């Protein structure tokens, strides 16, 4: 008989939801401007780009990897898109298609070097973080490209039935991401690899190919984020996207996904992105300097990682204590040759 699951375990994103409510109340009490409709709409629009990039970061982290390059990829892609439209004369839809293809290639480069080159993803993406931003500075002599096209504005500020389009982008992408992880073999393999790569390989899973898929999707999400940022600011700049990777990773971790991989829920990343943006919005409304905002964001990520590690240790302590109480030896933490625990609902 399967053990009864607690309410929190049955609703894996309940923790991030409670955190979002607490943070929102705290920010709302600190300033009366937070709950204004215009400000809430601005928070949601700001969170949309971070949330989309966090989808890719979630997949990579679930495999046990890390992607530090989305911020630089966004900078490069905004410059490519702005150059294609303003200097080459390409139409917006064609430029969007080209940017999406290039974003897939950027993600594939990260994935190929990390998976088949056997270079740790931290090193690969740390290097491409520098390379992608360096290439971005080669465009237009490193100067931003302003006033790209008036037809870009509807891509970000357009509305459908009175609702801003970025809301639909986020909802659609997260629905696809959730379905991908829960119902497709590739999605379940991502959890399996993060849980135990060796066991997954022994069970016949192509670990390198699955990791490559995760990085390619991460590249695509950075491309969509770059398109939205170009449309939002009607410009491209090699300085765009600075700190986006930190925000995306922070959103994933705050949303409950373990940095060790194999455990987490993609919807938690959406809530985590909202928490990050709400905190930043609250700091802005209270006129807190940017330096302290960066310190706060870093502290939030450290706290989330600490809580994640503490939760794992606490779980093992409870399991060990319970086994002693009932007089049964505790189960091994990582039995050799055992089928990895594949549970997308975690």
mmCIF file of C-alpha atoms in Angstrom:
data_model
loop_
_atom_site.group_PDB
_atom_site.id
_atom_site.type_symbol
_atom_site.label_atom_id
_atom_site.label_comp_id
_atom_site.label_asym_id
_atom_site.label_seq_id
_atom_site.Cartn_x
_atom_site.Cartn_y
_atom_site.Cartn_z
ATOM 1 C CA UNK A 1 0.000 0.000 0.000
ATOM 2 C CA UNK A 2 1.383 3.371 -0.959
ATOM 3 C CA UNK A 3 1.935 5.786 1.932
ATOM 4 C CA UNK A 4 -0.465 8.667 2.278
ATOM 5 C CA UNK A 5 0.869 11.895 0.873
ATOM 6 C CA UNK A 6 0.607 15.166 2.745
ATOM 7 C CA UNK A 7 -1.324 18.092 1.307
ATOM 8 C CA UNK A 8 1.909 19.947 0.521
ATOM 9 C CA UNK A 9 3.326 16.935 -1.344
ATOM 10 C CA UNK A 10 0.115 16.576 -3.345
ATOM 11 C CA UNK A 11 0.332 20.235 -4.358
ATOM 12 C CA UNK A 12 4.046 20.604 -5.151
ATOM 13 C CA UNK A 13 3.850 24.332 -5.894
ATOM 14 C CA UNK A 14 2.009 25.171 -2.679
ATOM 15 C CA UNK A 15 5.247 26.304 -1.011
ATOM 16 C CA UNK A 16 6.076 28.849 -3.748
ATOM 17 C CA UNK A 17 2.430 30.008 -3.776
ATOM 18 C CA UNK A 18 2.532 30.682 -0.031
ATOM 19 C CA UNK A 19 5.871 32.467 -0.469
ATOM 20 C CA UNK A 20 4.384 34.667 -3.215
ATOM 21 C CA UNK A 21 1.437 35.605 -1.008
ATOM 22 C CA UNK A 22 3.718 36.458 1.923
ATOM 23 C CA UNK A 23 6.074 38.512 -0.254
ATOM 24 C CA UNK A 24 3.165 40.342 -1.912
ATOM 25 C CA UNK A 25 1.642 41.218 1.467
ATOM 26 C CA UNK A 26 5.011 42.447 2.748
ATOM 27 C CA UNK A 27 5.595 44.607 -0.329
ATOM 28 C CA UNK A 28 1.994 45.863 -0.215
ATOM 29 C CA UNK A 29 2.444 46.936 3.406
ATOM 30 C CA UNK A 30 5.704 48.714 2.592
ATOM 31 C CA UNK A 31 4.183 50.962 -0.093
ATOM 32 C CA UNK A 32 0.639 51.893 -1.094
ATOM 33 C CA UNK A 33 1.632 52.037 -4.778
ATOM 34 C CA UNK A 34 2.201 48.291 -5.144
ATOM 35 C CA UNK A 35 -1.478 47.347 -5.386
ATOM 36 C CA UNK A 36 -2.267 49.942 -8.048
ATOM 37 C CA UNK A 37 -3.599 48.297 -11.216
ATOM 38 C CA UNK A 38 -0.983 49.915 -13.462
ATOM 39 C CA UNK A 39 1.822 48.717 -11.203
ATOM 40 C CA UNK A 40 0.471 45.148 -11.030
ATOM 41 C CA UNK A 41 0.173 45.116 -14.815
ATOM 42 C CA UNK A 42 3.773 46.335 -15.056
ATOM 43 C CA UNK A 43 4.915 43.599 -12.659
ATOM 44 C CA UNK A 44 3.194 40.955 -14.752
ATOM 45 C CA UNK A 45 4.742 42.240 -17.990
ATOM 46 C CA UNK A 46 8.217 42.361 -16.420
ATOM 47 C CA UNK A 47 7.796 38.852 -15.044
ATOM 48 C CA UNK A 48 6.801 37.479 -18.452
ATOM 49 C CA UNK A 49 10.307 37.625 -19.975
ATOM 50 C CA UNK A 50 11.992 36.191 -16.875
ATOM 51 C CA UNK A 51 9.342 33.486 -16.649
ATOM 52 C CA UNK A 52 9.840 32.430 -20.268
ATOM 53 C CA UNK A 53 13.622 32.235 -19.895
ATOM 54 C CA UNK A 54 13.094 30.289 -16.648
ATOM 55 C CA UNK A 55 11.355 27.509 -18.606
ATOM 56 C CA UNK A 56 14.615 26.654 -20.322
ATOM 57 C CA UNK A 57 16.586 27.048 -17.111
ATOM 58 C CA UNK A 58 14.187 24.640 -15.402
ATOM 59 C CA UNK A 59 14.784 21.904 -17.964
ATOM 60 C CA UNK A 60 18.558 22.289 -17.806
ATOM 61 C CA UNK A 61 18.613 22.315 -14.002
ATOM 62 C CA UNK A 62 16.327 19.275 -13.859
ATOM 63 C CA UNK A 63 19.001 17.368 -15.811
ATOM 64 C CA UNK A 64 21.521 18.378 -13.164
ATOM 65 C CA UNK A 65 23.142 21.062 -15.343
ATOM 66 C CA UNK A 66 23.216 24.851 -15.286
ATOM 67 C CA UNK A 67 22.911 27.513 -18.000
ATOM 68 C CA UNK A 68 24.646 30.833 -17.324
ATOM 69 C CA UNK A 69 24.378 32.145 -20.878
ATOM 70 C CA UNK A 70 20.722 33.219 -21.503
ATOM 71 C CA UNK A 71 21.400 36.864 -20.586
ATOM 72 C CA UNK A 72 24.232 37.138 -23.109
ATOM 73 C CA UNK A 73 22.253 35.174 -25.690
ATOM 74 C CA UNK A 74 19.414 37.675 -25.302
ATOM 75 C CA UNK A 75 21.820 40.583 -25.857
ATOM 76 C CA UNK A 76 23.199 38.959 -29.018
ATOM 77 C CA UNK A 77 19.763 38.058 -30.358
ATOM 78 C CA UNK A 78 18.344 41.555 -29.791
ATOM 79 C CA UNK A 79 21.248 42.978 -31.792
ATOM 80 C CA UNK A 80 20.713 40.429 -34.579
ATOM 81 C CA UNK A 81 16.997 41.134 -34.728
ATOM 82 C CA UNK A 82 17.457 44.912 -34.669
ATOM 83 C CA UNK A 83 20.136 44.720 -37.374
ATOM 84 C CA UNK A 84 18.040 42.501 -39.641
ATOM 85 C CA UNK A 85 15.041 44.803 -39.442
ATOM 86 C CA UNK A 86 16.715 48.226 -39.487
ATOM 87 C CA UNK A 87 19.828 47.680 -41.620
ATOM 88 C CA UNK A 88 18.946 44.681 -43.809
ATOM 89 C CA UNK A 89 15.319 45.690 -44.263
ATOM 90 C CA UNK A 90 13.897 42.317 -43.324
ATOM 91 C CA UNK A 91 10.251 42.119 -42.279
ATOM 92 C CA UNK A 92 9.479 41.569 -38.580
ATOM 93 C CA UNK A 93 8.063 38.023 -39.025
ATOM 94 C CA UNK A 94 11.110 36.983 -41.087
ATOM 95 C CA UNK A 95 13.498 38.481 -38.520
ATOM 96 C CA UNK A 96 11.627 36.672 -35.742
ATOM 97 C CA UNK A 97 12.025 33.377 -37.623
ATOM 98 C CA UNK A 98 15.758 33.944 -38.110
ATOM 99 C CA UNK A 99 16.233 34.836 -34.426
ATOM 100 C CA UNK A 100 14.417 31.693 -33.343
ATOM 101 C CA UNK A 101 16.620 29.532 -35.574
ATOM 102 C CA UNK A 102 19.795 31.197 -34.261
ATOM 103 C CA UNK A 103 18.575 30.780 -30.683
ATOM 104 C CA UNK A 104 18.203 27.054 -31.305
ATOM 105 C CA UNK A 105 21.776 26.969 -32.599
ATOM 106 C CA UNK A 106 23.079 28.849 -29.536
ATOM 107 C CA UNK A 107 21.343 26.373 -27.268
ATOM 108 C CA UNK A 108 22.650 23.460 -29.327
ATOM 109 C CA UNK A 109 26.218 24.746 -28.967
ATOM 110 C CA UNK A 110 25.838 24.741 -25.176
ATOM 111 C CA UNK A 111 24.205 21.338 -25.207
ATOM 112 C CA UNK A 112 26.666 19.710 -27.606
ATOM 113 C CA UNK A 113 29.765 20.917 -25.751
ATOM 114 C CA UNK A 114 28.279 19.960 -22.401
ATOM 115 C CA UNK A 115 26.855 16.574 -23.414
ATOM 116 C CA UNK A 116 29.128 15.195 -26.136
ATOM 117 C CA UNK A 117 32.193 17.319 -25.319
ATOM 118 C CA UNK A 118 31.936 16.198 -21.687
ATOM 119 C CA UNK A 119 32.692 19.703 -20.460
ATOM 120 C CA UNK A 120 30.768 20.651 -17.309
ATOM 121 C CA UNK A 121 27.796 22.813 -18.214
ATOM 122 C CA UNK A 122 28.949 25.450 -15.727
ATOM 123 C CA UNK A 123 32.220 25.891 -17.656
ATOM 124 C CA UNK A 124 30.589 25.739 -21.102
ATOM 125 C CA UNK A 125 27.907 28.313 -20.373
ATOM 126 C CA UNK A 126 30.337 30.531 -18.438
ATOM 127 C CA UNK A 127 32.440 30.637 -21.604
ATOM 128 C CA UNK A 128 29.507 31.196 -23.967
ATOM 129 C CA UNK A 129 28.240 33.896 -21.593
ATOM 130 C CA UNK A 130 31.368 35.817 -22.524
ATOM 131 C CA UNK A 131 31.405 34.751 -26.190
ATOM 132 C CA UNK A 132 27.760 35.600 -26.940
ATOM 133 C CA UNK A 133 28.026 39.050 -25.358
ATOM 134 C CA UNK A 134 31.339 39.653 -27.105
ATOM 135 C CA UNK A 135 29.757 38.866 -30.479
ATOM 136 C CA UNK A 136 26.867 41.189 -29.602
ATOM 137 C CA UNK A 137 29.360 44.062 -29.288
ATOM 138 C CA UNK A 138 30.568 43.375 -32.856
ATOM 139 C CA UNK A 139 27.245 44.638 -34.204
ATOM 140 C CA UNK A 140 26.914 48.364 -34.915
ATOM 141 C CA UNK A 141 30.331 49.023 -33.322
ATOM 142 C CA UNK A 142 28.927 48.025 -29.954
ATOM 143 C CA UNK A 143 26.315 50.790 -29.945
ATOM 144 C CA UNK A 144 22.635 50.113 -29.253
ATOM 145 C CA UNK A 145 20.232 50.155 -32.192
ATOM 146 C CA UNK A 146 17.228 52.338 -31.390
ATOM 147 C CA UNK A 147 13.894 52.904 -33.131
ATOM 148 C CA UNK A 148 13.997 49.534 -34.867
ATOM 149 C CA UNK A 149 10.421 49.405 -36.154
ATOM 150 C CA UNK A 150 7.030 50.725 -35.101
ATOM 151 C CA UNK A 151 5.495 47.387 -36.060
ATOM 152 C CA UNK A 152 7.362 45.713 -33.166
ATOM 153 C CA UNK A 153 5.249 47.334 -30.454
ATOM 154 C CA UNK A 154 2.146 45.119 -30.886
ATOM 155 C CA UNK A 155 4.277 42.012 -30.313
ATOM 156 C CA UNK A 156 4.686 43.010 -26.658
ATOM 157 C CA UNK A 157 2.103 45.690 -25.929
ATOM 158 C CA UNK A 158 -0.664 44.269 -28.083
ATOM 159 C CA UNK A 159 -3.803 42.969 -26.413
ATOM 160 C CA UNK A 160 -6.246 40.182 -27.088
ATOM 161 C CA UNK A 161 -9.699 40.627 -25.539
ATOM 162 C CA UNK A 162 -8.204 43.351 -23.365
ATOM 163 C CA UNK A 163 -5.425 41.095 -22.043
ATOM 164 C CA UNK A 164 -1.776 41.832 -22.852
ATOM 165 C CA UNK A 165 -0.248 39.339 -25.273
ATOM 166 C CA UNK A 166 2.704 38.380 -23.001
ATOM 167 C CA UNK A 167 0.183 36.733 -20.642
ATOM 168 C CA UNK A 168 -0.878 34.415 -23.454
ATOM 169 C CA UNK A 169 2.742 33.715 -24.436
ATOM 170 C CA UNK A 170 3.561 32.706 -20.868
ATOM 171 C CA UNK A 171 0.443 30.589 -20.410
ATOM 172 C CA UNK A 172 0.920 28.761 -23.706
ATOM 173 C CA UNK A 173 4.628 28.119 -23.174
ATOM 174 C CA UNK A 174 4.156 26.887 -19.608
ATOM 175 C CA UNK A 175 1.288 24.645 -20.677
ATOM 176 C CA UNK A 176 3.505 23.165 -23.389
ATOM 177 C CA UNK A 177 6.420 22.841 -20.961
ATOM 178 C CA UNK A 178 4.254 21.143 -18.344
ATOM 179 C CA UNK A 179 2.846 18.722 -20.901
ATOM 180 C CA UNK A 180 6.338 18.038 -22.273
ATOM 181 C CA UNK A 181 7.729 17.109 -18.858
ATOM 182 C CA UNK A 182 4.714 15.132 -17.712
ATOM 183 C CA UNK A 183 3.595 13.245 -20.798
ATOM 184 C CA UNK A 184 6.492 12.886 -23.226
ATOM 185 C CA UNK A 185 9.297 10.305 -22.977
ATOM 186 C CA UNK A 186 11.890 13.067 -23.314
ATOM 187 C CA UNK A 187 10.346 14.949 -20.403
ATOM 188 C CA UNK A 188 10.398 11.909 -18.150
ATOM 189 C CA UNK A 189 13.973 11.181 -19.185
ATOM 190 C CA UNK A 190 14.967 14.688 -18.042
ATOM 191 C CA UNK A 191 13.746 13.855 -14.530
ATOM 192 C CA UNK A 192 15.444 10.450 -14.672
ATOM 193 C CA UNK A 193 18.813 11.918 -15.681
ATOM 194 C CA UNK A 194 18.680 14.532 -12.942
ATOM 195 C CA UNK A 195 17.731 11.895 -10.382
ATOM 196 C CA UNK A 196 20.527 9.478 -11.260
ATOM 197 C CA UNK A 197 22.344 9.814 -14.582
ATOM 198 C CA UNK A 198 24.223 6.542 -14.202
ATOM 199 C CA UNK A 199 21.063 4.574 -13.496
ATOM 200 C CA UNK A 200 19.291 6.326 -16.355
ATOM 201 C CA UNK A 201 22.113 5.386 -18.732
ATOM 202 C CA UNK A 202 22.002 1.756 -17.577
ATOM 203 C CA UNK A 203 18.261 1.698 -18.154
ATOM 204 C CA UNK A 204 18.814 2.593 -21.804
ATOM 205 C CA UNK A 205 18.234 6.337 -21.759
ATOM 206 C CA UNK A 206 20.361 8.375 -24.148
ATOM 207 C CA UNK A 207 21.664 10.824 -21.557
ATOM 208 C CA UNK A 208 23.653 13.012 -23.958
ATOM 209 C CA UNK A 209 20.762 13.397 -26.391
ATOM 210 C CA UNK A 210 18.324 14.266 -23.609
ATOM 211 C CA UNK A 211 20.669 16.889 -22.163
ATOM 212 C CA UNK A 212 21.131 18.324 -25.652
ATOM 213 C CA UNK A 213 17.351 18.649 -26.016
ATOM 214 C CA UNK A 214 17.140 20.512 -22.694
ATOM 215 C CA UNK A 215 19.795 23.026 -23.775
ATOM 216 C CA UNK A 216 18.210 23.515 -27.212
ATOM 217 C CA UNK A 217 14.882 24.326 -25.585
ATOM 218 C CA UNK A 218 16.683 26.690 -23.203
ATOM 219 C CA UNK A 219 18.177 28.461 -26.220
ATOM 220 C CA UNK A 220 14.745 28.747 -27.817
ATOM 221 C CA UNK A 221 13.302 30.303 -24.652
ATOM 222 C CA UNK A 222 16.139 32.854 -24.625
ATOM 223 C CA UNK A 223 15.277 33.639 -28.247
ATOM 224 C CA UNK A 224 11.629 34.261 -27.408
ATOM 225 C CA UNK A 225 12.725 36.427 -24.485
ATOM 226 C CA UNK A 226 14.984 38.416 -26.824
ATOM 227 C CA UNK A 227 12.144 38.980 -29.294
ATOM 228 C CA UNK A 228 9.866 40.260 -26.528
ATOM 229 C CA UNK A 229 12.596 42.506 -25.113
ATOM 230 C CA UNK A 230 13.312 43.971 -28.559
ATOM 231 C CA UNK A 231 9.602 44.614 -29.040
ATOM 232 C CA UNK A 232 9.222 46.081 -25.563
ATOM 233 C CA UNK A 233 12.108 48.558 -25.913
ATOM 234 C CA UNK A 234 11.997 48.874 -29.733
ATOM 235 C CA UNK A 235 15.752 48.493 -29.718
ATOM 236 C CA UNK A 236 18.646 46.087 -29.472
ATOM 237 C CA UNK A 237 21.671 46.479 -27.238
ATOM 238 C CA UNK A 238 24.726 44.416 -26.296
ATOM 239 C CA UNK A 239 24.045 45.465 -22.717
ATOM 240 C CA UNK A 240 20.574 43.919 -22.562
ATOM 241 C CA UNK A 241 19.997 40.781 -20.526
ATOM 242 C CA UNK A 242 22.598 41.505 -17.857
ATOM 243 C CA UNK A 243 21.528 39.535 -14.801
ATOM 244 C CA UNK A 244 18.765 37.673 -16.630
ATOM 245 C CA UNK A 245 20.513 34.348 -16.051
ATOM 246 C CA UNK A 246 20.623 35.113 -12.324
ATOM 247 C CA UNK A 247 16.940 36.022 -12.308
ATOM 248 C CA UNK A 248 16.010 32.883 -14.256
ATOM 249 C CA UNK A 249 18.056 30.566 -12.043
ATOM 250 C CA UNK A 250 16.679 32.366 -8.995
ATOM 251 C CA UNK A 251 13.124 31.871 -10.270
ATOM 252 C CA UNK A 252 13.757 28.148 -10.758
ATOM 253 C CA UNK A 253 15.302 27.664 -7.325
ATOM 254 C CA UNK A 254 12.763 29.849 -5.505
ATOM 255 C CA UNK A 255 10.080 27.885 -7.369
ATOM 256 C CA UNK A 256 11.210 24.695 -5.672
ATOM 257 C CA UNK A 257 13.390 22.981 -8.288
ATOM 258 C CA UNK A 258 16.476 21.392 -6.782
ATOM 259 C CA UNK A 259 19.828 22.563 -8.132
ATOM 260 C CA UNK A 260 20.951 18.925 -7.783
ATOM 261 C CA UNK A 261 18.472 18.031 -10.539
ATOM 262 C CA UNK A 262 15.713 15.454 -10.844
ATOM 263 C CA UNK A 263 13.213 17.211 -8.609
ATOM 264 C CA UNK A 264 10.991 20.200 -9.216
ATOM 265 C CA UNK A 265 7.905 21.478 -10.981
ATOM 266 C CA UNK A 266 7.899 23.806 -13.959
ATOM 267 C CA UNK A 267 4.914 25.786 -12.654
ATOM 268 C CA UNK A 268 6.997 26.559 -9.582
ATOM 269 C CA UNK A 269 9.388 28.459 -11.861
ATOM 270 C CA UNK A 270 6.516 30.677 -13.038
ATOM 271 C CA UNK A 271 5.663 31.517 -9.442
ATOM 272 C CA UNK A 272 9.350 31.935 -8.622
ATOM 273 C CA UNK A 273 9.761 34.434 -11.473
ATOM 274 C CA UNK A 274 6.791 36.387 -10.138
ATOM 275 C CA UNK A 275 8.311 36.398 -6.637
ATOM 276 C CA UNK A 276 11.623 37.728 -7.973
ATOM 277 C CA UNK A 277 9.923 40.522 -9.933
ATOM 278 C CA UNK A 278 7.602 41.421 -7.036
ATOM 279 C CA UNK A 279 10.612 41.763 -4.719
ATOM 280 C CA UNK A 280 12.435 43.938 -7.264
ATOM 281 C CA UNK A 281 9.319 46.023 -7.817
ATOM 282 C CA UNK A 282 8.932 46.521 -4.078
ATOM 283 C CA UNK A 283 12.552 47.613 -3.762
ATOM 284 C CA UNK A 284 12.117 50.042 -6.664
ATOM 285 C CA UNK A 285 8.946 51.525 -5.188
ATOM 286 C CA UNK A 286 10.768 52.028 -1.883
ATOM 287 C CA UNK A 287 13.687 53.722 -3.705
ATOM 288 C CA UNK A 288 16.203 51.097 -2.643
ATOM 289 C CA UNK A 289 19.507 51.514 -4.573
ATOM 290 C CA UNK A 290 20.323 49.016 -7.323
ATOM 291 C CA UNK A 291 23.298 47.711 -5.376
ATOM 292 C CA UNK A 292 21.039 46.644 -2.510
ATOM 293 C CA UNK A 293 18.585 45.123 -4.976
ATOM 294 C CA UNK A 294 21.362 42.894 -6.330
ATOM 295 C CA UNK A 295 22.388 41.972 -2.797
ATOM 296 C CA UNK A 296 18.790 41.103 -1.965
ATOM 297 C CA UNK A 297 18.369 38.941 -5.077
ATOM 298 C CA UNK A 298 21.558 37.045 -4.308
ATOM 299 C CA UNK A 299 20.499 36.551 -0.693
ATOM 300 C CA UNK A 300 17.112 35.186 -1.810
ATOM 301 C CA UNK A 301 18.812 32.618 -4.054
ATOM 302 C CA UNK A 302 21.188 31.538 -1.282
ATOM 303 C CA UNK A 303 18.261 31.211 1.126
ATOM 304 C CA UNK A 304 16.278 29.142 -1.403
ATOM 305 C CA UNK A 305 19.236 26.806 -1.993
ATOM 306 C CA UNK A 306 19.817 26.514 1.747
ATOM 307 C CA UNK A 307 16.176 25.608 2.327
ATOM 308 C CA UNK A 308 16.346 23.061 -0.503
ATOM 309 C CA UNK A 309 19.403 21.397 1.046
ATOM 310 C CA UNK A 310 17.909 21.590 4.519
ATOM 311 C CA UNK A 311 14.694 19.999 3.245
ATOM 312 C CA UNK A 312 16.604 17.022 1.834
ATOM 313 C CA UNK A 313 18.591 16.562 5.045
ATOM 314 C CA UNK A 314 15.459 16.897 7.133
ATOM 315 C CA UNK A 315 13.705 14.279 4.999
ATOM 316 C CA UNK A 316 16.553 11.817 5.467
ATOM 317 C CA UNK A 317 16.593 12.516 9.224
ATOM 318 C CA UNK A 318 12.846 11.853 9.489
ATOM 319 C CA UNK A 319 13.159 8.670 7.418
ATOM 320 C CA UNK A 320 16.040 7.412 9.547
ATOM 321 C CA UNK A 321 14.263 8.228 12.813
ATOM 322 C CA UNK A 322 11.026 6.597 11.638
ATOM 323 C CA UNK A 323 12.892 3.445 10.583
ATOM 324 C CA UNK A 324 14.429 3.190 14.036
ATOM 325 C CA UNK A 325 11.050 3.674 15.698
ATOM 326 C CA UNK A 326 9.428 0.827 13.744
ATOM 327 C CA UNK A 327 12.562 -1.309 14.029
ATOM 328 C CA UNK A 328 13.313 -1.504 10.328
ATOM 329 C CA UNK A 329 16.595 -0.682 8.590
ATOM 330 C CA UNK A 330 16.407 2.547 6.590
ATOM 331 C CA UNK A 331 16.285 2.215 2.827
ATOM 332 C CA UNK A 332 19.565 2.953 1.002
ATOM 333 C CA UNK A 333 19.702 6.476 -0.410
ATOM 334 C CA UNK A 334 20.996 5.448 -3.835
ATOM 335 C CA UNK A 335 20.670 1.705 -4.487
ATOM 336 C CA UNK A 336 22.847 0.471 -7.343
ATOM 337 C CA UNK A 337 21.006 -0.753 -10.360
ATOM 338 C CA UNK A 338 17.617 0.297 -9.096
ATOM 339 C CA UNK A 339 15.250 1.972 -11.490
ATOM 340 C CA UNK A 340 15.440 5.727 -10.958
ATOM 341 C CA UNK A 341 12.491 7.402 -9.353
ATOM 342 C CA UNK A 342 10.722 9.138 -12.211
ATOM 343 C CA UNK A 343 7.903 11.276 -10.941
ATOM 344 C CA UNK A 344 7.170 14.390 -12.969
ATOM 345 C CA UNK A 345 4.686 15.538 -10.351
ATOM 346 C CA UNK A 346 7.446 16.193 -7.855
#
